[in-house]
Amino acid sequence: MYAPPGNAWADSWVRLHGLPFAARAAVELFMIEPHWMQSGPRRYDAWLERLSRARGTHPTEYRRQAADRVRSLLAAADDETYRATVDALSGSRTDAHRRIIAAYLAPSEAEWVAALCADPEATGEQDVALGSLILCTLGSPDQAALFPRITGFDRSPKSIATAAEGIGNSLAPLLAESLRTGYFYGEERRKLARALVEFPTDDAFGALLALADNKQVRPVLLEAMDRFPARALRLLAADTRDRADLPAASASGLLRTHIARHRPLVERVLPTLDDGLAAVVEPLLNPAGRIADAPADALPAVLTAPPWTRQRTATRPVTVTGLTPDEGKAVLWQAGEREEWAATSSWYTRCEAVDDWEQTLDSLRYGLDAADLRPAWVYVHGPEERVAPLLDAWDPTDVWEAADTLKPVAARFGLGALPLLLRVAPRRPSSLAPLLMPYVDARVARLMADWAVRLKSTASVARSWFERHGVRAAPLLVPDAVGKAGAPRRAAEQALLLIAGLHGDAVVREAAEGYGGKAADAVAGLLVADPLERALPAEMPELQQWADPVLLPQIAVASGGALPTESVRHLLTMLALSRPGEPYPGLAEALRVVDPASAADFAWALFEQWRAALLPAEGAWTLRALGVLGDDGTVHRLAPVIRAWPGENAHHRAVEGLDVLAEIGSDAALLQLHTLAQRVRFKALKVRAAEKIDEVAAGLGLTGEQLSDRLVPDLGLDADGSTVVDFGSRTFTVGFDEQLRPYVRDGDGKLRKDLPKPGARDDAELAPAERKRFSALKKEVRAIASDQVRRLEAAMLADRSWTAREFTELFVGHPLVRHLARRLVWLSEADGVTTAFRVADDRGFAGVGGEAFALPEGATVRLPHPLRLGEAVAAWAEVFAEYAIVQPFPQLGRRVCALTEQEAAGHRLTRFEGIKVPTGKVLGLERYGWRRGNPEDNGVERWISKPLGDDRHLVIALAEGIAVGAVDVYPEQTLETVWLDAEPSDYWPGRPHELRFDGLDAVTASELLADLTALTEDAAS
């Protein structure tokens, strides 16, 4: 039911009864509470309750709104109306609360305000909202001091402005306390912080400084620092002195920033600071070791006079109308791409049971031209000659899951699916633009050109399309690029420039020549510009305050000196102009003259400035700059930040951080990528790190696993797996035994229980550092051992293979991995001969009878599952028992299981169905590669599954389901159905299930059965 705002009530009272009545009504409105019964929109049995205390004084309440309107009208009233209204209000001043409200309505009545200041009931008021009315009534700071029990304020901008006009800076402590302790929604905190900037007091600045790490307060604090630089210098220095352990992102970092930005002022103020503050400020004002600027003639022009510092070359555009692009179209698949798309599936592409396609097509509950994706399965599985003509009529507007749903449609129908894709992709370009990747067509080219300049979310896809099809796309875009002015022309021009950058100017010139001399001249004019100028956007990026060169360390020039401040500014601009995979053309030339280590330190300081500014989106280029300027030191600093970001609501930044590691590309960077793929606790980041490893590996001609084999660190250990720990006065040899447990020997070779603590005779700096290195080494070896054990077991199950050289170098020759290799049985295959062997203590190879084995140079080496060893398992088990070799994971003693003939021919494992098991054991399957299902209704996961390759999963339907966040709600789970399916979901008996267990190899089947047997042991059905 609509209720008019309080100010409308006030206007109505004035219109009907005059301002004196409205003023008295406004007072009394605070002292009553309406009540009523309600049934639907109808209200009845209304009555008024008389209150002993004023209610509804908050600015958003209708009572306060009415009072504010009356106050405004009274302030603008003529003298006669004003006096009549004041006389009327005099009769309302019968108790303390009414006197407060009356004085608020007529604050120019000095006697009423003085009476409030002398009233113990008013001066003792503690209610924040009512206290706010009082503070908006007072006329001086001295009066405000009489109300010590008012400890808060209502925060509304108009109330703050009104109170500040009367009591001035006395309001600042109340606002500061509210900023510190209050609860805020949306932009409220930022608005209150901005109000505090208006108060030139230490309390106000201190309140902002205390919340320097808050995303909403930080920009306001920086504004306050610029408005009151001397006060900021004094308070920042005091805060830095009092809390010397602060990180760079807090007050000490702000002080350094402030000094750099206000150097002349700091030089003037420094002599006036007390000794303690001066000692903090002076070293930051005059840092030691500053390098003189390099001469301008030692720098390239892009660092001294880049194109954005001068007026851009003006070219008069030539317009050629009436041109039409070639109507030819093509679909160009990359190797394996079409097959990959054909194998992609979604909920909508799963085939339903069909006995007669003609009958099915005639009896569908929805048409094949439905506005959603439900018909997709028919287009994927139906008779091609019957469904292909219907694609032109299908126009789904609900495109959720369209990316995976339409890939098999595109793979099946090729160009026949293009009209459909052109209708669908523009509805959600950010996720559906990749569907157009194989297609070359004028309409696709126009879309890609538009998206490349207009949508950040699709820019990378568009660039990839032009990389792939740029030579064919150039002729398709020339008509737009020389046509009438407007968005299509601008997009086409930028696309041709991109093509020229990727494939060369000649490609674009040749495309234009096909349209005649006038078009060729127009495009030549586009290309004639300086490439450095050509790459500039219409609007240049603006460097933020935190990226000011004066705040950053110097960059040394390789030939001597340092980059001048303006040159640093130009370098920052080039970094800001660069996009992922598309650096600004002049950047490489600029970087050739700088010292790489100095540039890496500079990039990290810039990144820290961005972090200190709380990661504003417009500064994301600073993260990418680490990939351009970073080194191994950058890698070690960045890795822990990437690990932490997902837990700080910055997952997208963590993903960008993975791209940075891949761009740095050093062994250290790839090792950190690999570590993140193995150990990070955030699943999405872990998956993305593994994808990046695969991308890098593909560029090196390796698989992800092959690259991971090469990234196992040796931690600086000698060939025998040991290292020397030097305490100065004595040394110790540290190594690791066959189970990778550490051992320590002293200088005489005597085995010690542990590395001792540093003693009085040891080097005071070296010994503690070496002991710390030993502790870190133990921790790292434990982590490596865990990773490699997992990887080796996975390699056994996947039947991975290595060349003899790879095996010898990566396993036997590695100071740590060789210990794991010694505890396993290996298989050599060469010239049709298969031989099982083990790695002996001397790193030689031995057969099951102890005989020496020479690994052939051309051999393939595998880590065999016991099924592949066959009857030899027992003999090898005896050998390992005799030598007391403990395997790092079950190999020889692994449980081996087999399917029955009936199970092999079917898609279900009924022997495990109907069994009730503890929920904890179901969750334990995750350790063996099983994945919990998606939370469905009420947040319950109804299945758990194990991927067995592309489009093949073993799924267990759980009768009770796993409640997300409360797994103990259902302490037991009944295994309802266990079956093989193309993707995990609920079991639908009526759907066709074409997969059969006899399609699995013996090892995969054995492992699945072993998992299920272990799960159901000791369980009741």
CSV table of C-alpha atoms in Angstrom, one decimal, residues 768-1002:
chain,number,residue,atom,x,y,z
A,768,PRO,CA,70.7,-19.3,11.9
A,769,ALA,CA,70.3,-18.7,8.1
A,770,GLU,CA,71.6,-22.2,7.3
A,771,ARG,CA,69.4,-23.8,9.9
A,772,LYS,CA,66.4,-22.0,8.4
A,773,ARG,CA,67.5,-23.2,5.0
A,774,PHE,CA,67.6,-26.8,6.3
A,775,SER,CA,64.0,-26.5,7.7
A,776,ALA,CA,62.8,-25.1,4.4
A,777,LEU,CA,64.6,-27.9,2.6
A,778,LYS,CA,62.9,-30.6,4.6
A,779,LYS,CA,59.5,-29.0,4.0
A,780,GLU,CA,60.1,-28.7,0.3
A,781,VAL,CA,61.3,-32.3,0.0
A,782,ARG,CA,58.2,-33.5,1.8
A,783,ALA,CA,56.0,-31.6,-0.7
A,784,ILE,CA,58.0,-32.9,-3.7
A,785,ALA,CA,57.8,-36.5,-2.4
A,786,SER,CA,54.0,-36.2,-2.1
A,787,ASP,CA,53.7,-34.7,-5.6
A,788,GLN,CA,55.9,-37.3,-7.2
A,789,VAL,CA,54.3,-40.2,-5.5
A,790,ARG,CA,50.9,-39.1,-6.7
A,791,ARG,CA,52.3,-38.5,-10.3
A,792,LEU,CA,54.0,-41.8,-10.4
A,793,GLU,CA,50.9,-43.7,-9.4
A,794,ALA,CA,48.9,-41.8,-12.0
A,795,ALA,CA,51.5,-42.6,-14.6
A,796,MET,CA,51.2,-46.3,-13.7
A,797,LEU,CA,47.4,-46.2,-14.1
A,798,ALA,CA,47.6,-44.2,-17.4
A,799,ASP,CA,50.3,-46.5,-18.7
A,800,ARG,CA,52.6,-43.6,-19.5
A,801,SER,CA,55.9,-44.3,-21.2
A,802,TRP,CA,59.4,-42.6,-21.3
A,803,THR,CA,62.4,-43.1,-23.6
A,804,ALA,CA,65.4,-44.7,-22.0
A,805,ARG,CA,67.2,-41.4,-22.0
A,806,GLU,CA,64.3,-39.6,-20.3
A,807,PHE,CA,64.0,-42.3,-17.7
A,808,THR,CA,67.8,-42.2,-17.0
A,809,GLU,CA,68.0,-38.5,-16.8
A,810,LEU,CA,64.7,-37.5,-15.1
A,811,PHE,CA,64.3,-40.4,-12.7
A,812,VAL,CA,67.5,-42.3,-12.1
A,813,GLY,CA,69.7,-39.2,-12.4
A,814,HIS,CA,67.6,-36.9,-10.2
A,815,PRO,CA,68.9,-36.6,-6.6
A,816,LEU,CA,65.4,-37.0,-5.1
A,817,VAL,CA,63.3,-38.8,-7.6
A,818,ARG,CA,65.8,-41.7,-7.9
A,819,HIS,CA,64.9,-42.7,-4.3
A,820,LEU,CA,61.3,-43.2,-5.4
A,821,ALA,CA,62.4,-45.0,-8.6
A,822,ARG,CA,64.4,-47.5,-6.6
A,823,ARG,CA,61.3,-48.7,-4.8
A,824,LEU,CA,59.3,-49.6,-7.9
A,825,VAL,CA,59.4,-52.2,-10.6
A,826,TRP,CA,59.8,-50.9,-14.2
A,827,LEU,CA,59.2,-52.4,-17.6
A,828,SER,CA,61.5,-52.1,-20.6
A,829,GLU,CA,60.2,-52.7,-24.1
A,830,ALA,CA,62.7,-52.9,-27.0
A,831,ASP,CA,62.7,-54.8,-30.2
A,832,GLY,CA,59.6,-56.8,-29.2
A,833,VAL,CA,61.3,-57.9,-25.9
A,834,THR,CA,59.7,-56.9,-22.6
A,835,THR,CA,61.8,-57.0,-19.4
A,836,ALA,CA,60.9,-56.1,-15.9
A,837,PHE,CA,63.7,-54.5,-13.8
A,838,ARG,CA,64.4,-52.4,-10.8
A,839,VAL,CA,66.9,-49.6,-10.0
A,840,ALA,CA,69.7,-50.9,-7.8
A,841,ASP,CA,71.5,-48.9,-5.1
A,842,ASP,CA,74.4,-48.1,-7.5
A,843,ARG,CA,71.9,-46.7,-10.0
A,844,GLY,CA,72.4,-49.7,-12.2
A,845,PHE,CA,69.5,-52.0,-13.2
A,846,ALA,CA,68.7,-55.5,-12.1
A,847,GLY,CA,66.2,-58.2,-13.1
A,848,VAL,CA,64.0,-60.3,-10.9
A,849,GLY,CA,66.9,-62.8,-10.3
A,850,GLY,CA,69.4,-60.1,-9.4
A,851,GLU,CA,71.1,-60.3,-12.7
A,852,ALA,CA,72.4,-57.0,-14.2
A,853,PHE,CA,70.2,-55.5,-16.9
A,854,ALA,CA,71.4,-53.1,-19.5
A,855,LEU,CA,68.7,-50.8,-20.6
A,856,PRO,CA,68.7,-50.6,-24.4
A,857,GLU,CA,69.1,-47.0,-25.8
A,858,GLY,CA,66.0,-47.3,-27.9
A,859,ALA,CA,63.9,-48.9,-25.2
A,860,THR,CA,60.5,-47.6,-24.0
A,861,VAL,CA,60.2,-47.6,-20.2
A,862,ARG,CA,56.8,-48.0,-18.4
A,863,LEU,CA,55.7,-48.2,-14.8
A,864,PRO,CA,53.6,-51.4,-14.9
A,865,HIS,CA,50.4,-52.1,-13.1
A,866,PRO,CA,50.4,-55.6,-11.5
A,867,LEU,CA,48.0,-56.8,-14.3
A,868,ARG,CA,50.8,-56.0,-16.8
A,869,LEU,CA,53.4,-57.9,-14.8
A,870,GLY,CA,51.1,-61.0,-14.6
A,871,GLU,CA,52.6,-64.0,-12.8
A,872,ALA,CA,55.9,-62.2,-12.2
A,873,VAL,CA,54.2,-60.1,-9.4
A,874,ALA,CA,54.8,-62.9,-6.8
A,875,ALA,CA,58.6,-63.2,-7.7
A,876,TRP,CA,59.1,-59.4,-7.5
A,877,ALA,CA,57.2,-59.2,-4.2
A,878,GLU,CA,59.7,-61.7,-2.8
A,879,VAL,CA,62.7,-59.7,-4.0
A,880,PHE,CA,61.3,-56.5,-2.5
A,881,ALA,CA,60.6,-58.3,0.8
A,882,GLU,CA,64.1,-59.7,0.8
A,883,TYR,CA,65.7,-56.3,0.4
A,884,ALA,CA,63.2,-54.7,2.8
A,885,ILE,CA,62.1,-52.2,0.1
A,886,VAL,CA,58.9,-50.4,1.0
A,887,GLN,CA,57.1,-49.1,-2.0
A,888,PRO,CA,55.9,-45.5,-2.1
A,889,PHE,CA,52.4,-46.6,-3.2
A,890,PRO,CA,50.8,-50.0,-3.7
A,891,GLN,CA,52.2,-51.6,-6.9
A,892,LEU,CA,53.1,-55.2,-6.3
A,893,GLY,CA,50.5,-55.5,-3.5
A,894,ARG,CA,47.8,-53.7,-5.3
A,895,ARG,CA,44.3,-55.2,-5.3
A,896,VAL,CA,43.4,-56.6,-8.7
A,897,CYS,CA,39.8,-57.1,-9.7
A,898,ALA,CA,37.9,-58.2,-12.8
A,899,LEU,CA,34.4,-57.7,-14.3
A,900,THR,CA,32.1,-60.6,-14.7
A,901,GLU,CA,31.0,-61.4,-18.3
A,902,GLN,CA,27.5,-60.0,-17.5
A,903,GLU,CA,28.9,-56.8,-16.1
A,904,ALA,CA,31.3,-56.4,-19.1
A,905,ALA,CA,28.4,-56.5,-21.5
A,906,GLY,CA,26.3,-54.0,-19.5
A,907,HIS,CA,26.4,-50.4,-18.3
A,908,ARG,CA,25.6,-51.0,-14.6
A,909,LEU,CA,27.3,-52.6,-11.7
A,910,THR,CA,24.3,-53.9,-9.8
A,911,ARG,CA,26.4,-55.9,-7.2
A,912,PHE,CA,27.3,-52.6,-5.5
A,913,GLU,CA,23.8,-51.1,-5.7
A,914,GLY,CA,21.5,-50.8,-2.6
A,915,ILE,CA,24.5,-50.9,-0.2
A,916,LYS,CA,24.6,-48.4,2.6
A,917,VAL,CA,28.0,-46.9,3.4
A,918,PRO,CA,29.2,-44.1,5.7
A,919,THR,CA,29.2,-40.7,4.0
A,920,GLY,CA,32.8,-40.2,5.1
A,921,LYS,CA,33.9,-43.2,3.0
A,922,VAL,CA,32.1,-41.7,0.0
A,923,LEU,CA,33.9,-38.4,0.5
A,924,GLY,CA,37.1,-40.4,0.8
A,925,LEU,CA,36.8,-41.4,-2.9
A,926,GLU,CA,37.9,-37.8,-3.8
A,927,ARG,CA,41.5,-38.9,-3.0
A,928,TYR,CA,41.3,-41.4,-5.9
A,929,GLY,CA,40.1,-39.0,-8.5
A,930,TRP,CA,36.4,-39.1,-7.9
A,931,ARG,CA,34.4,-35.8,-8.2
A,932,ARG,CA,31.4,-34.8,-6.2
A,933,GLY,CA,28.3,-33.7,-8.3
A,934,ASN,CA,26.9,-30.3,-8.7
A,935,PRO,CA,24.7,-29.1,-5.8
A,936,GLU,CA,21.1,-29.4,-7.0
A,937,ASP,CA,17.9,-28.7,-5.0
A,938,ASN,CA,18.5,-27.5,-1.5
A,939,GLY,CA,22.3,-27.6,-2.1
A,940,VAL,CA,22.4,-31.4,-2.2
A,941,GLU,CA,25.0,-33.3,-4.3
A,942,ARG,CA,23.1,-36.3,-5.7
A,943,TRP,CA,26.0,-38.2,-7.3
A,944,ILE,CA,29.7,-38.8,-7.2
A,945,SER,CA,31.7,-39.8,-10.3
A,946,LYS,CA,35.1,-40.7,-11.7
A,947,PRO,CA,36.2,-39.5,-15.1
A,948,LEU,CA,37.5,-42.2,-17.3
A,949,GLY,CA,38.5,-40.2,-20.4
A,950,ASP,CA,36.6,-38.1,-22.8
A,951,ASP,CA,32.8,-38.5,-22.4
A,952,ARG,CA,33.1,-41.5,-20.1
A,953,HIS,CA,32.4,-41.5,-16.4
A,954,LEU,CA,31.5,-44.0,-13.7
A,955,VAL,CA,28.7,-42.5,-11.7
A,956,ILE,CA,27.2,-43.4,-8.3
A,957,ALA,CA,23.7,-42.1,-7.6
A,958,LEU,CA,23.4,-41.4,-3.9
A,959,ALA,CA,19.9,-41.9,-2.5
A,960,GLU,CA,20.3,-39.4,0.4
A,961,GLY,CA,22.9,-37.0,-1.3
A,962,ILE,CA,25.7,-35.0,0.2
A,963,ALA,CA,24.5,-31.7,1.8
A,964,VAL,CA,27.0,-28.9,0.9
A,965,GLY,CA,28.5,-27.4,4.0
A,966,ALA,CA,26.7,-29.9,6.3
A,967,VAL,CA,27.9,-33.3,5.2
A,968,ASP,CA,26.8,-34.8,8.5
A,969,VAL,CA,23.2,-34.2,7.8
A,970,TYR,CA,23.1,-37.6,6.1
A,971,PRO,CA,25.7,-39.7,7.9
A,972,GLU,CA,25.1,-42.6,5.6
A,973,GLN,CA,24.6,-43.0,1.8
A,974,THR,CA,22.7,-45.7,-0.1
A,975,LEU,CA,24.4,-46.4,-3.4
A,976,GLU,CA,21.3,-46.2,-5.5
A,977,THR,CA,22.6,-46.8,-9.0
A,978,VAL,CA,26.2,-47.4,-10.3
A,979,TRP,CA,26.6,-47.0,-14.0
A,980,LEU,CA,28.7,-45.9,-16.9
A,981,ASP,CA,27.6,-42.6,-18.7
A,982,ALA,CA,28.8,-39.9,-21.0
A,983,GLU,CA,28.6,-37.3,-18.3
A,984,PRO,CA,27.7,-37.3,-14.6
A,985,SER,CA,24.1,-36.5,-13.8
A,986,ASP,CA,21.0,-38.3,-12.4
A,987,TYR,CA,20.2,-41.7,-13.7
A,988,TRP,CA,17.4,-41.8,-16.2
A,989,PRO,CA,16.3,-45.4,-17.0
A,990,GLY,CA,14.4,-44.4,-20.1
A,991,ARG,CA,17.4,-42.9,-21.8
A,992,PRO,CA,19.6,-44.9,-24.0
A,993,HIS,CA,22.9,-46.0,-22.4
A,994,GLU,CA,25.2,-47.0,-25.1
A,995,LEU,CA,28.5,-47.2,-23.2
A,996,ARG,CA,29.5,-50.7,-22.0
A,997,PHE,CA,32.1,-51.8,-19.5
A,998,ASP,CA,33.8,-54.0,-22.0
A,999,GLY,CA,35.0,-50.8,-23.6
A,1000,LEU,CA,37.3,-50.2,-20.6
A,1001,ASP,CA,40.8,-51.6,-20.5
A,1002,ALA,CA,41.6,-54.2,-17.8
